[in-house]
Each structure stands twice: as C-alpha cells, then as structure tokens.
Coordinates of C-alpha atoms and ligand atoms in Angstrom, one line a residue:
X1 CA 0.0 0.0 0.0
X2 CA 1.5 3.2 -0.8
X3 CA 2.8 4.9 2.2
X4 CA 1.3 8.6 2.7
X5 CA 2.8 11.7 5.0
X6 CA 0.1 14.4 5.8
X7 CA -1.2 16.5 9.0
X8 CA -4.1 15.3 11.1
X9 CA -6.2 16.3 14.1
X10 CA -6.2 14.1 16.8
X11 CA -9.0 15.3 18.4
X12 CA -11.5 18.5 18.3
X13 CA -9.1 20.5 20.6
X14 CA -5.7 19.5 19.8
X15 CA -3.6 21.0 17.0
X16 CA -2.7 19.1 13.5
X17 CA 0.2 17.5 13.2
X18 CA 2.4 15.1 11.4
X19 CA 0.0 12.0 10.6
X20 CA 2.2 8.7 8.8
X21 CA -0.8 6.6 7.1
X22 CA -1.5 4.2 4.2
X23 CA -3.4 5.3 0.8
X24 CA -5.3 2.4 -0.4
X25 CA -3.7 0.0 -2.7
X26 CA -4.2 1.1 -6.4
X27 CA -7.7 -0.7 -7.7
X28 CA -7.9 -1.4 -11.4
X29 CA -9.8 2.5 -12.3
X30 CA -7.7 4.4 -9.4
X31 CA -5.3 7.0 -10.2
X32 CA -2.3 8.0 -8.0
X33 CA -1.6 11.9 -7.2
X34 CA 1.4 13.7 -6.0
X35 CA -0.3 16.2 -4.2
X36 CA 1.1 20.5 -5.1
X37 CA -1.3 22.3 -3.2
X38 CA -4.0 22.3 -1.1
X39 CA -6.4 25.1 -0.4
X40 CA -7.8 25.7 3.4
X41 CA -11.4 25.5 3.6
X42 CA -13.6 26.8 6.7
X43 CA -15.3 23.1 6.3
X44 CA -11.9 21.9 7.6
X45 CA -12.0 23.9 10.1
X46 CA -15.6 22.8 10.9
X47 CA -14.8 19.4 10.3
X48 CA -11.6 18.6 13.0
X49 CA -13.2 21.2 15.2
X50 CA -16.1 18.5 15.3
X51 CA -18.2 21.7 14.6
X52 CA -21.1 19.5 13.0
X53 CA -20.0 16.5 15.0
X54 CA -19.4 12.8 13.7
X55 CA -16.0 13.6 12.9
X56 CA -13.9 10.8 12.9
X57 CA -10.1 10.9 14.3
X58 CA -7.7 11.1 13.4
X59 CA -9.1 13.6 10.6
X60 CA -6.6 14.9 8.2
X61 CA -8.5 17.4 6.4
X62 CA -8.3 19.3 2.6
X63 CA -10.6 18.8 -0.4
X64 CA -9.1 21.6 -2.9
X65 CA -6.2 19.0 -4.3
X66 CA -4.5 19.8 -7.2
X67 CA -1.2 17.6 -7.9
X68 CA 0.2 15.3 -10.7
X69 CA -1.1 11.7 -11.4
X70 CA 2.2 9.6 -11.0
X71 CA 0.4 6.0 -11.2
X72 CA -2.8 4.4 -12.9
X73 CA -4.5 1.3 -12.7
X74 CA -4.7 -0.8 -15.3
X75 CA -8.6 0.0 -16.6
X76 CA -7.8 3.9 -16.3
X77 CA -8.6 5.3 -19.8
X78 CA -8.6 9.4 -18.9
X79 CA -5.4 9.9 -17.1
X80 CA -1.7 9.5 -18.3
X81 CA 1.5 9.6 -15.8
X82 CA 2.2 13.2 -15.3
X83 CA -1.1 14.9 -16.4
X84 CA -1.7 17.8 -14.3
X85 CA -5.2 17.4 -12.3
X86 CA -7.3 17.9 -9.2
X87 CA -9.7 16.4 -7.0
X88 CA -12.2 18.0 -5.1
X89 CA -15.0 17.3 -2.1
X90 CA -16.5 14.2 -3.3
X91 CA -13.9 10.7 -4.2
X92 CA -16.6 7.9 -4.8
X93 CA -21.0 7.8 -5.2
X94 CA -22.6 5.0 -6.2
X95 CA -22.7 6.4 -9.7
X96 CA -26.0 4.3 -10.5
X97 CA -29.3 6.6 -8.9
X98 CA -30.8 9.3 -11.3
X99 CA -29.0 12.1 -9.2
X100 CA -25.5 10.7 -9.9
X101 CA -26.8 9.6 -13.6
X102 CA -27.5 13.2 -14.7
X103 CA -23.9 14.6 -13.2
X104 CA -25.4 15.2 -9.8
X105 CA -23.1 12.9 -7.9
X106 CA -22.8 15.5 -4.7
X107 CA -26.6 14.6 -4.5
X108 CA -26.1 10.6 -4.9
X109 CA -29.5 8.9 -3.3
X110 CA -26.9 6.4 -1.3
X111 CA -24.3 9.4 -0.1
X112 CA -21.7 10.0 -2.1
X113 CA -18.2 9.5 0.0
X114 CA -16.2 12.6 1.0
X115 CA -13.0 13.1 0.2
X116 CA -11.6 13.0 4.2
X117 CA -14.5 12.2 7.6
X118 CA -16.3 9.6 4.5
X119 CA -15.9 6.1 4.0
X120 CA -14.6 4.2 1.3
X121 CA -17.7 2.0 -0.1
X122 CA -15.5 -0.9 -0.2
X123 CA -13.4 -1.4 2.7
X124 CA -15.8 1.1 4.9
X125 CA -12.2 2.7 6.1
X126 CA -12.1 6.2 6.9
X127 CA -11.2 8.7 3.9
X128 CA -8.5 11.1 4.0
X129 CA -7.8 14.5 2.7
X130 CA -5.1 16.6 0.9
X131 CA -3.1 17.9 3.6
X132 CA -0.8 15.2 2.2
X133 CA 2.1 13.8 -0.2
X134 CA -0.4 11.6 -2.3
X135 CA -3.9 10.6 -2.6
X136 CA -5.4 7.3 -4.7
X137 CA -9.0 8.4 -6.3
X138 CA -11.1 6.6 -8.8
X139 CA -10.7 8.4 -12.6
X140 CA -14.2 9.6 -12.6
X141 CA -13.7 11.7 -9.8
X142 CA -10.8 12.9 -10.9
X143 CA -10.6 16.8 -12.6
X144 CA -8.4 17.9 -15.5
X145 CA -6.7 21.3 -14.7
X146 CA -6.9 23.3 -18.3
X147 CA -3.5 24.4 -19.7
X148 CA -4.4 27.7 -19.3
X149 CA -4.6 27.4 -15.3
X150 CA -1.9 28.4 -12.9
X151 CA -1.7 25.2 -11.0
X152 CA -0.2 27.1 -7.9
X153 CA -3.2 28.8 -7.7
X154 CA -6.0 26.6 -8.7
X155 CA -6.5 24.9 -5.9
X156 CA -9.6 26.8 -4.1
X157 CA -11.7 26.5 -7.1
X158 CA -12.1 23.0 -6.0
X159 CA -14.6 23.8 -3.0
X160 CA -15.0 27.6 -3.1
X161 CA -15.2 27.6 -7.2
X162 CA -17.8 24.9 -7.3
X163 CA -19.8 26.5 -4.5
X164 CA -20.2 29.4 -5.7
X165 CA -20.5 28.4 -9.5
X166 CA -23.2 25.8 -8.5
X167 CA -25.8 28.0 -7.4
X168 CA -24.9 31.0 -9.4
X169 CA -25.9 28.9 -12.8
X170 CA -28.7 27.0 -11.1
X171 CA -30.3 30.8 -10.2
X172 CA -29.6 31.8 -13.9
X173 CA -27.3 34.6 -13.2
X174 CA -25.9 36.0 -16.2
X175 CA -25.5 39.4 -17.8
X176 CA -27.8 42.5 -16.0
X177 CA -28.4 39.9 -13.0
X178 CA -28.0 42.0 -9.4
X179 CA -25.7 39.6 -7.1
X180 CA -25.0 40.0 -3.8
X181 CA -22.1 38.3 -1.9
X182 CA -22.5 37.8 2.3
X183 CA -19.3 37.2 3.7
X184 CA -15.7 38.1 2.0
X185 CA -13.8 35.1 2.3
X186 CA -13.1 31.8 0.3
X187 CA -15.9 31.5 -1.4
X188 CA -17.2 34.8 -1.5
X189 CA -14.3 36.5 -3.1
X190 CA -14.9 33.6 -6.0
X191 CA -18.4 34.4 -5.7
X192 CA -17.8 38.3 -6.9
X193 CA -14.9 36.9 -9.7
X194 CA -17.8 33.9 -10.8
X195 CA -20.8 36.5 -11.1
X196 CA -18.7 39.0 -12.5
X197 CA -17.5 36.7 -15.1
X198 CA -21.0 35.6 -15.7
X199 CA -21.5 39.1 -16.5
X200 CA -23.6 40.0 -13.0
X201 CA -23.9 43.5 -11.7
X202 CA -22.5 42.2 -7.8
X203 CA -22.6 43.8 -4.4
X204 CA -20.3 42.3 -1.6
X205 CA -22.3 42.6 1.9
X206 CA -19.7 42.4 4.5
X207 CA -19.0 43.2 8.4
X208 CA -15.8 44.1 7.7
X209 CA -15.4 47.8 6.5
X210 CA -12.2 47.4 5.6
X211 CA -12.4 45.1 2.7
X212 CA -14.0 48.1 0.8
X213 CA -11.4 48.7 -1.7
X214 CA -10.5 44.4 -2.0
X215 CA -14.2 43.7 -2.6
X216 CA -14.3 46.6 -5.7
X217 CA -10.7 45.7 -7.1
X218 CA -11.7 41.9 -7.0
X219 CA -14.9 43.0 -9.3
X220 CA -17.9 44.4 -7.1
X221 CA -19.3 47.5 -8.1
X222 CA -20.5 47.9 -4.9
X223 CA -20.3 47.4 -0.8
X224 CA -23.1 47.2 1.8
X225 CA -21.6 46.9 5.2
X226 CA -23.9 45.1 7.2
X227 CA -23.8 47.5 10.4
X228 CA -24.9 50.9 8.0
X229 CA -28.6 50.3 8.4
X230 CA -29.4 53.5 6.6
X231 CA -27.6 51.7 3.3
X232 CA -29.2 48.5 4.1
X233 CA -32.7 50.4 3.9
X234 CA -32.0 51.9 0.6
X235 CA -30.8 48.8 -0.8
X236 CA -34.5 47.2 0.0
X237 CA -35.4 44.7 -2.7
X238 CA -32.4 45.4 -5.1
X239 CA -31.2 41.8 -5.8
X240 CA -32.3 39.1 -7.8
X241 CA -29.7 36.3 -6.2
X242 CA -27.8 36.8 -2.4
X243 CA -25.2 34.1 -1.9
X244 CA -24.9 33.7 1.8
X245 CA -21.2 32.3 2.7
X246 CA -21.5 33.4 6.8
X247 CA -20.0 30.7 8.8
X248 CA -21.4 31.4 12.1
X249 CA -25.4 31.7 12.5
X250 CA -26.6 34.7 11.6
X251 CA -30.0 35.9 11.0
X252 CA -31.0 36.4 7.8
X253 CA -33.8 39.1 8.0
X254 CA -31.7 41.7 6.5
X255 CA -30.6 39.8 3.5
X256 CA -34.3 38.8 2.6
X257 CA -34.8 42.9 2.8
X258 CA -32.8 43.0 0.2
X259 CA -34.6 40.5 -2.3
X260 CA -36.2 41.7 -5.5
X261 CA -39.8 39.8 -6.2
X262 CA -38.7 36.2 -7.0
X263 CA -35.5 36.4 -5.7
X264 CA -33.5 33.8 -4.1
X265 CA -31.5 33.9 -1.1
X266 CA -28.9 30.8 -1.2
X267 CA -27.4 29.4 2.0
X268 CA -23.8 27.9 2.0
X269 CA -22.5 28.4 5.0
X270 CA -22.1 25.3 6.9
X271 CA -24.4 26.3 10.3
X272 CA -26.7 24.2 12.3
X273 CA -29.5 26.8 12.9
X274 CA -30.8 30.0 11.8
X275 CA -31.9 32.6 13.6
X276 CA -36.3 32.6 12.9
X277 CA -37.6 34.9 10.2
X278 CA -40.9 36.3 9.3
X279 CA -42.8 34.4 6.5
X280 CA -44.0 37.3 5.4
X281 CA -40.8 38.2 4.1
X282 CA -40.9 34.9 1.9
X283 CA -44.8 35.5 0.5
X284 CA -45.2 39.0 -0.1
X285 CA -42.7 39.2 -2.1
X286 CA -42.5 35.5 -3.7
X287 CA -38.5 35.1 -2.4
X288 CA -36.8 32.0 -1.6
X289 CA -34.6 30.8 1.0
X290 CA -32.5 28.0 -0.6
X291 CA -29.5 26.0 0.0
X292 CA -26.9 24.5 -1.8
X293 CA -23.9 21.9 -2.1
X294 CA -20.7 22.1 -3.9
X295 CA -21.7 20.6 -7.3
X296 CA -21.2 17.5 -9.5
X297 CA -18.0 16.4 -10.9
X298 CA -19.2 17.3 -14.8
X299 CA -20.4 20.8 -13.6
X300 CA -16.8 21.7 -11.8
X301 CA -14.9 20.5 -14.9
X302 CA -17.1 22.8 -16.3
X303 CA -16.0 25.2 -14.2
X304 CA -12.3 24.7 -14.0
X305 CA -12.8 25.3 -17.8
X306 CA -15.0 28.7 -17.4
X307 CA -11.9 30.1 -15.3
X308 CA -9.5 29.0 -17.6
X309 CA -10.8 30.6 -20.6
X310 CA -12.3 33.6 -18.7
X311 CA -8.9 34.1 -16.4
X312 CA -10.6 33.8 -13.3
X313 CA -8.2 32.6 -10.2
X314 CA -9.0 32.9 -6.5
X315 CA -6.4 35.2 -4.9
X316 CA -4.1 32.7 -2.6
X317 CA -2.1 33.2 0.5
X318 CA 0.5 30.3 0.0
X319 CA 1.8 28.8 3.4
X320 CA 3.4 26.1 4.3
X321 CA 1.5 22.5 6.1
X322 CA 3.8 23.6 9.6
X323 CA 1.4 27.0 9.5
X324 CA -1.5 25.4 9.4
X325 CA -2.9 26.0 12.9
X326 CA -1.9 30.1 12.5
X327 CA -4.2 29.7 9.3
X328 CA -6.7 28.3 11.2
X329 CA -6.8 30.9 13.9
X330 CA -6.5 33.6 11.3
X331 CA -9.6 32.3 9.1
X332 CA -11.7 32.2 12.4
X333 CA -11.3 36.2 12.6
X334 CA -11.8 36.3 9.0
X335 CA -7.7 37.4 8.4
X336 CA -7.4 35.4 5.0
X337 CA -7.0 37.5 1.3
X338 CA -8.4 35.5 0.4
X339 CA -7.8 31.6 0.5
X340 CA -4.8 29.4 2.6
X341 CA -3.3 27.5 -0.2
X342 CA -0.5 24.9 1.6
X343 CA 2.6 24.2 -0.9
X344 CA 2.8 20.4 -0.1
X345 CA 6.6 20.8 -0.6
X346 CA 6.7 21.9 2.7
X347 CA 6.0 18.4 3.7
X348 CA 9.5 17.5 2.5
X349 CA 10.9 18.6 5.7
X350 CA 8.4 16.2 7.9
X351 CA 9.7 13.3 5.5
X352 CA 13.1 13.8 6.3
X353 CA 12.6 14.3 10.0
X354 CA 10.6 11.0 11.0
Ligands
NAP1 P1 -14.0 32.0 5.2 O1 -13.0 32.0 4.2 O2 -13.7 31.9 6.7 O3 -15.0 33.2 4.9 C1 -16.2 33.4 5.7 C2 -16.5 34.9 5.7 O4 -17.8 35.1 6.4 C3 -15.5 35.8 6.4 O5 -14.5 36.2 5.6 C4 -16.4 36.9 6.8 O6 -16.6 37.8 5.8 C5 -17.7 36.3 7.2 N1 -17.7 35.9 8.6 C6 -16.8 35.1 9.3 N2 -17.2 35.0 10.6 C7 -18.3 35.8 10.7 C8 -19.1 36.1 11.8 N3 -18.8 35.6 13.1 N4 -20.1 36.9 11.6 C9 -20.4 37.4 10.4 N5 -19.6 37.1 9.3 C10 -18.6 36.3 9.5 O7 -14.9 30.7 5.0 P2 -15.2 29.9 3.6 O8 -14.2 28.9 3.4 O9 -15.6 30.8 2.6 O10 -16.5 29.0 4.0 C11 -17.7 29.7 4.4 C12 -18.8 28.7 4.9 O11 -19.2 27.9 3.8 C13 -18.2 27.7 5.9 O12 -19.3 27.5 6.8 C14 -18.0 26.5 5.1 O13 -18.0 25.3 5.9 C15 -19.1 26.5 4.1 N6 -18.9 25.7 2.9 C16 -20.0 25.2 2.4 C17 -19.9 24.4 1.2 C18 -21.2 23.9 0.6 O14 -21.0 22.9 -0.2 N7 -22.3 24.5 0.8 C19 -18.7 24.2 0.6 C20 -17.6 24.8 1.2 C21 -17.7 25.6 2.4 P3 -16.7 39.4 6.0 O15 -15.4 39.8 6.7 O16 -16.8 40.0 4.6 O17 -17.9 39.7 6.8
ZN2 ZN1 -14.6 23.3 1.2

C-alpha cells in the first residue's frame, strides 16, 4: 500500500500535526496523485473542530487538491502519468441513482463519500484529505486542470469555485443579474470573480469595512456593510440572487430585505440553525430561501474550464503545512485574502525528519 505523509487532528481541541498513514492499494480504475497544493477550507476547520460533530479521528482534512497523477490502474482510460489534475469534495457515489446519472453525484441517493471524515464504499475505512504527499481516487472523480490554469493557484476553485458556480448557474445569473455576496472570504471573493465573469452586476455585503477597496478591485461594483442600516434600507429589494457564505449563524432578516420579487436567497454556510424569520418576508414578495452543495463532478470540470478561458483565479495566500494551525486561527477572525493554499513541498521537511 502506498505509504502517505500528511497533517491530522487528533481530536476536536488538539492541534494538527504530522499523521504517517497508508493510501489504499491502487484498484484497477484508481489514479495515484502527488499532491502540489491544497487550499484551506472553513469546512476543515468545521470538520476537525467537530463543529457538525461525527467527525472521525484522526481527521486529516483538505478537499481543494490539485497535484500530478504519478500512477494508474490498469482500466484507467482518462489519465496518463504526469497529467496535471485535481480532485475535489467528493472521491466515490454510487454512480447508479438518477442524481449521480445526470452529473449530480454531490446529490447521490446512497451518499456520495467525502473526500476525508467519508468512508470508502468498499473497505468502509475512513477517507483522508489533501493535507498530504499523495492521494489514490477513482478516474471519474478525478478533474483535469486546463493548460491555461496556474496550477499554484487553482486549488480553491475546488470547494470555493464549485460553491459558488453551483448555485450561481442553477439561479440563472448571467449578464444584467443583481448579485449580492454575504461574507468576503473563500468563497465569497470567488463568488464576486464567478458572477462578475457571468456578467452579474455584484454587491459584496460584509461586516468588515475594511475590505471596501479588496471587494471593488476583485470586481464588485458595490459594498453594503452590514452594520450601516441606513444603506441596508436603501438597498431594500435590489437583488435578484444573495449568496450567503457566513459561517457562524446569523440571522438572515436583512438579507431577505434585500430580495427583489422572486428572488433567491442561497445558504452555504455550513451552520446548524438560523436565527427565525418572518414568513412574510418569503410571500409578499414571492423570495426563496434556498441552499446549496458544492456541485457535481461534470459541472466543476465545467467550471475549471469557465476560469481557464475567462482568467478567473482565487487570490491565494501560499503557506506552508507547519502553518496550518496560525491559518486556522486567522480564518476564524476572517484574516485570510483570500484563501490558505498549503505548498505540499513543505511536507518535504516532515519526510526527512521522521
Ligand atoms: P471563510 O474564508 O472563513 O469566509 C467566511 C466569511 O464570512 C468571512 O471572511 C467573513 O466575511 C464572514 N464571517 C466570518 N465570521 C463571521 C461572523 N462571526 N459573523 C459574520 N460574518 C462572518 O470561509 P469559507 O471557506 O468561505 O466558508 C464559508 C462557509 O461555507 C463555511 O461554513 C464552510 O463550511 C461553508 N462551505 C459550504 C460548502 C457547501 O457545499 N455548501 C462548501 C464549502 C464551504 P466578512 O469579513 O466579509 O464579513
Ligand atoms: Zn470546502
């Protein structure tokens, strides 16, 4: 079994660390990454925080992988040694339901498997993420990174691309639609870049004041900052889509404010409760309160190709895997510009000290 170096939590309250652990043996359709880079999610904080609990230990984290394949299995037919690829939150689904027969594997009817905290459908052994050297990953689950993509910084459009992509097409954003963008972090700063790119008219909505002049040079023609009421008030029923990327709870009153007549409100921040809200604000005006989660393997190559030919790249903070709990503690106060991307490289030095 191919022998794997990566950092792990231990436990919801201890810090990640060097983990030594087997990938699985190659099967007949696997493919064998060297891991590059691997962008930092809030879900990993979530996850080996045992924010949503069920998290198994120890729980090495990371689902924006982007890497080289340096092995294939013998019934591989997409992947050569050496192309340059990625995977992201999902590694297996049954494959067989209607949901993962039209592309919708994220929605499989018997759960697809997450890439780390799931568990392989054949040996039921816990899956682990891309805070590592190498990962094994069946070829349809398996992303081709366009030419045209800086590899070094491709890695976030794995979770925070599809995310925001996702819902932005499902809501038919395109040119002329009003977007609005809760929360500047991972996914919302792809949010603004996505919608912008789709040709959206976008509005960060933010707490933090000072990421005026970030959220206008990364494409938003405008900022609401959440604690101006007056602005608030005058933005009343101004948007046709909000994407909501808050990871605390947080009530959503004032964003519904801010819905045009059929508009949607779409929740992906990873919460357990929201704050209660009138119905009122749902029927008068015919809005929605919707969720949504990353998206299916066919719609993120899709994706990975939109960026390529449109130039879009999340802006990345490189670090390396021994930084990892600082980048945790700086995400939490919402210190990131605008995702952690860890240069595996860095792992080099754990190698040669175990
Ligand atoms: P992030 O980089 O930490 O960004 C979150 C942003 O939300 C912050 O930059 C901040 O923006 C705002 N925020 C943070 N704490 C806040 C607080 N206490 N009150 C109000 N606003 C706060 O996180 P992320 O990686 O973008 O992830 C965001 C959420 O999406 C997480 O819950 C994550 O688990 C979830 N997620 C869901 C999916 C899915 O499939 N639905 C996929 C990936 C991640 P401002 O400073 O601009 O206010
Ligand atoms: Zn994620």
């Amino acid at each position: 079994m191919p022998k794997a170096i990566g950092y792990a939590a231990r436990s919801a309250t201890t810090p990640l660390t060097t983990f030594h652990f087997d990938r699985r043996a190659l099967r007949p359709e696997d493919v064998q990454i060297d891991i590059l880079y691997c962008g930092v999610c809030h879900s990993d904080l979530h996850q080996t925080r045992n924010d949503w609990k069920g998290t198994m230990y120890p729980c090495c984290p990371g689902h924006e992988i982007v890497g080289r394949v340096s092995k294939t299995g013998p019934a591989v037919r997409k992947f050569r040694e050496g192309d340059r690829v990625a995977v992201g939150c999902l590694v297996d689904s049954c494959l067989a339901c209607d949901q993962c027969r039209k592309g919708e594997e994220q929605l499989c009817r018997n759960r697809s498997t997450g890439t780390y905290n799931g568990k392989d459908r054949i040996t039921g052994e816990t899956t682990y993420g891309g805070y590592s050297d190498i990962i094994v990953v069946r070829e349809e689950f398996v992303l081709r990174i366009p030419d045209a993509l800086d590899i070094k910084r491709a890695a976030p459009l794995l979770c925070a691309g599809i995310t925001t992509y996702s819902p932005l097409k499902k809501w038919n954003v395109g040119p002329g639609s009003r977007v609005g963008v809760a929360g500047l972090g991972g996914l919302g700063h792809m949010a603004v870049k996505l919608a912008v790119g789709l040709g959206a008219d976008v509005t960060v909505i933010t707490g933090s004041p000072a990421k005026e002049a970030d959220a206008k040079a990364l494409g938003a023609q405008k900022v609401l900052i959440t604690t101006d009421k007056d602005a608030l008030r005058a933005a009343t029923s101004s948007f046709d889509v909000i994407i909501d990327t808050v990871p605390v709870a947080h009530p959503v009153t004032p964003y519904l404010h801010l819905l045009d007549i059929d508009g949607t409100l779409v929740i992906v921040g990873a919460i357990d409760q929201l704050p209660p809200f009138h119905t009122g604000l749902l029927l008068g005006q015919r809005r929605r309160v919707t969720g949504s989660p990353i998206g299916g393997i066919a719609e993120t190559q899709e994706m990975l190709d939109f960026c390529a030919a449109k130039n879009i790249l999340p802006d990345c903070e490189m670090i390396d895997i021994q930084e990892i709990n600082h980048a945790y503690e700086r995400m939490e106060k919402s210190d990131v510009k605008y995702r952690f991307v860890i240069d595996m490289a860095s792992l080099g030095k754990e190698a040669k000290a175990a």
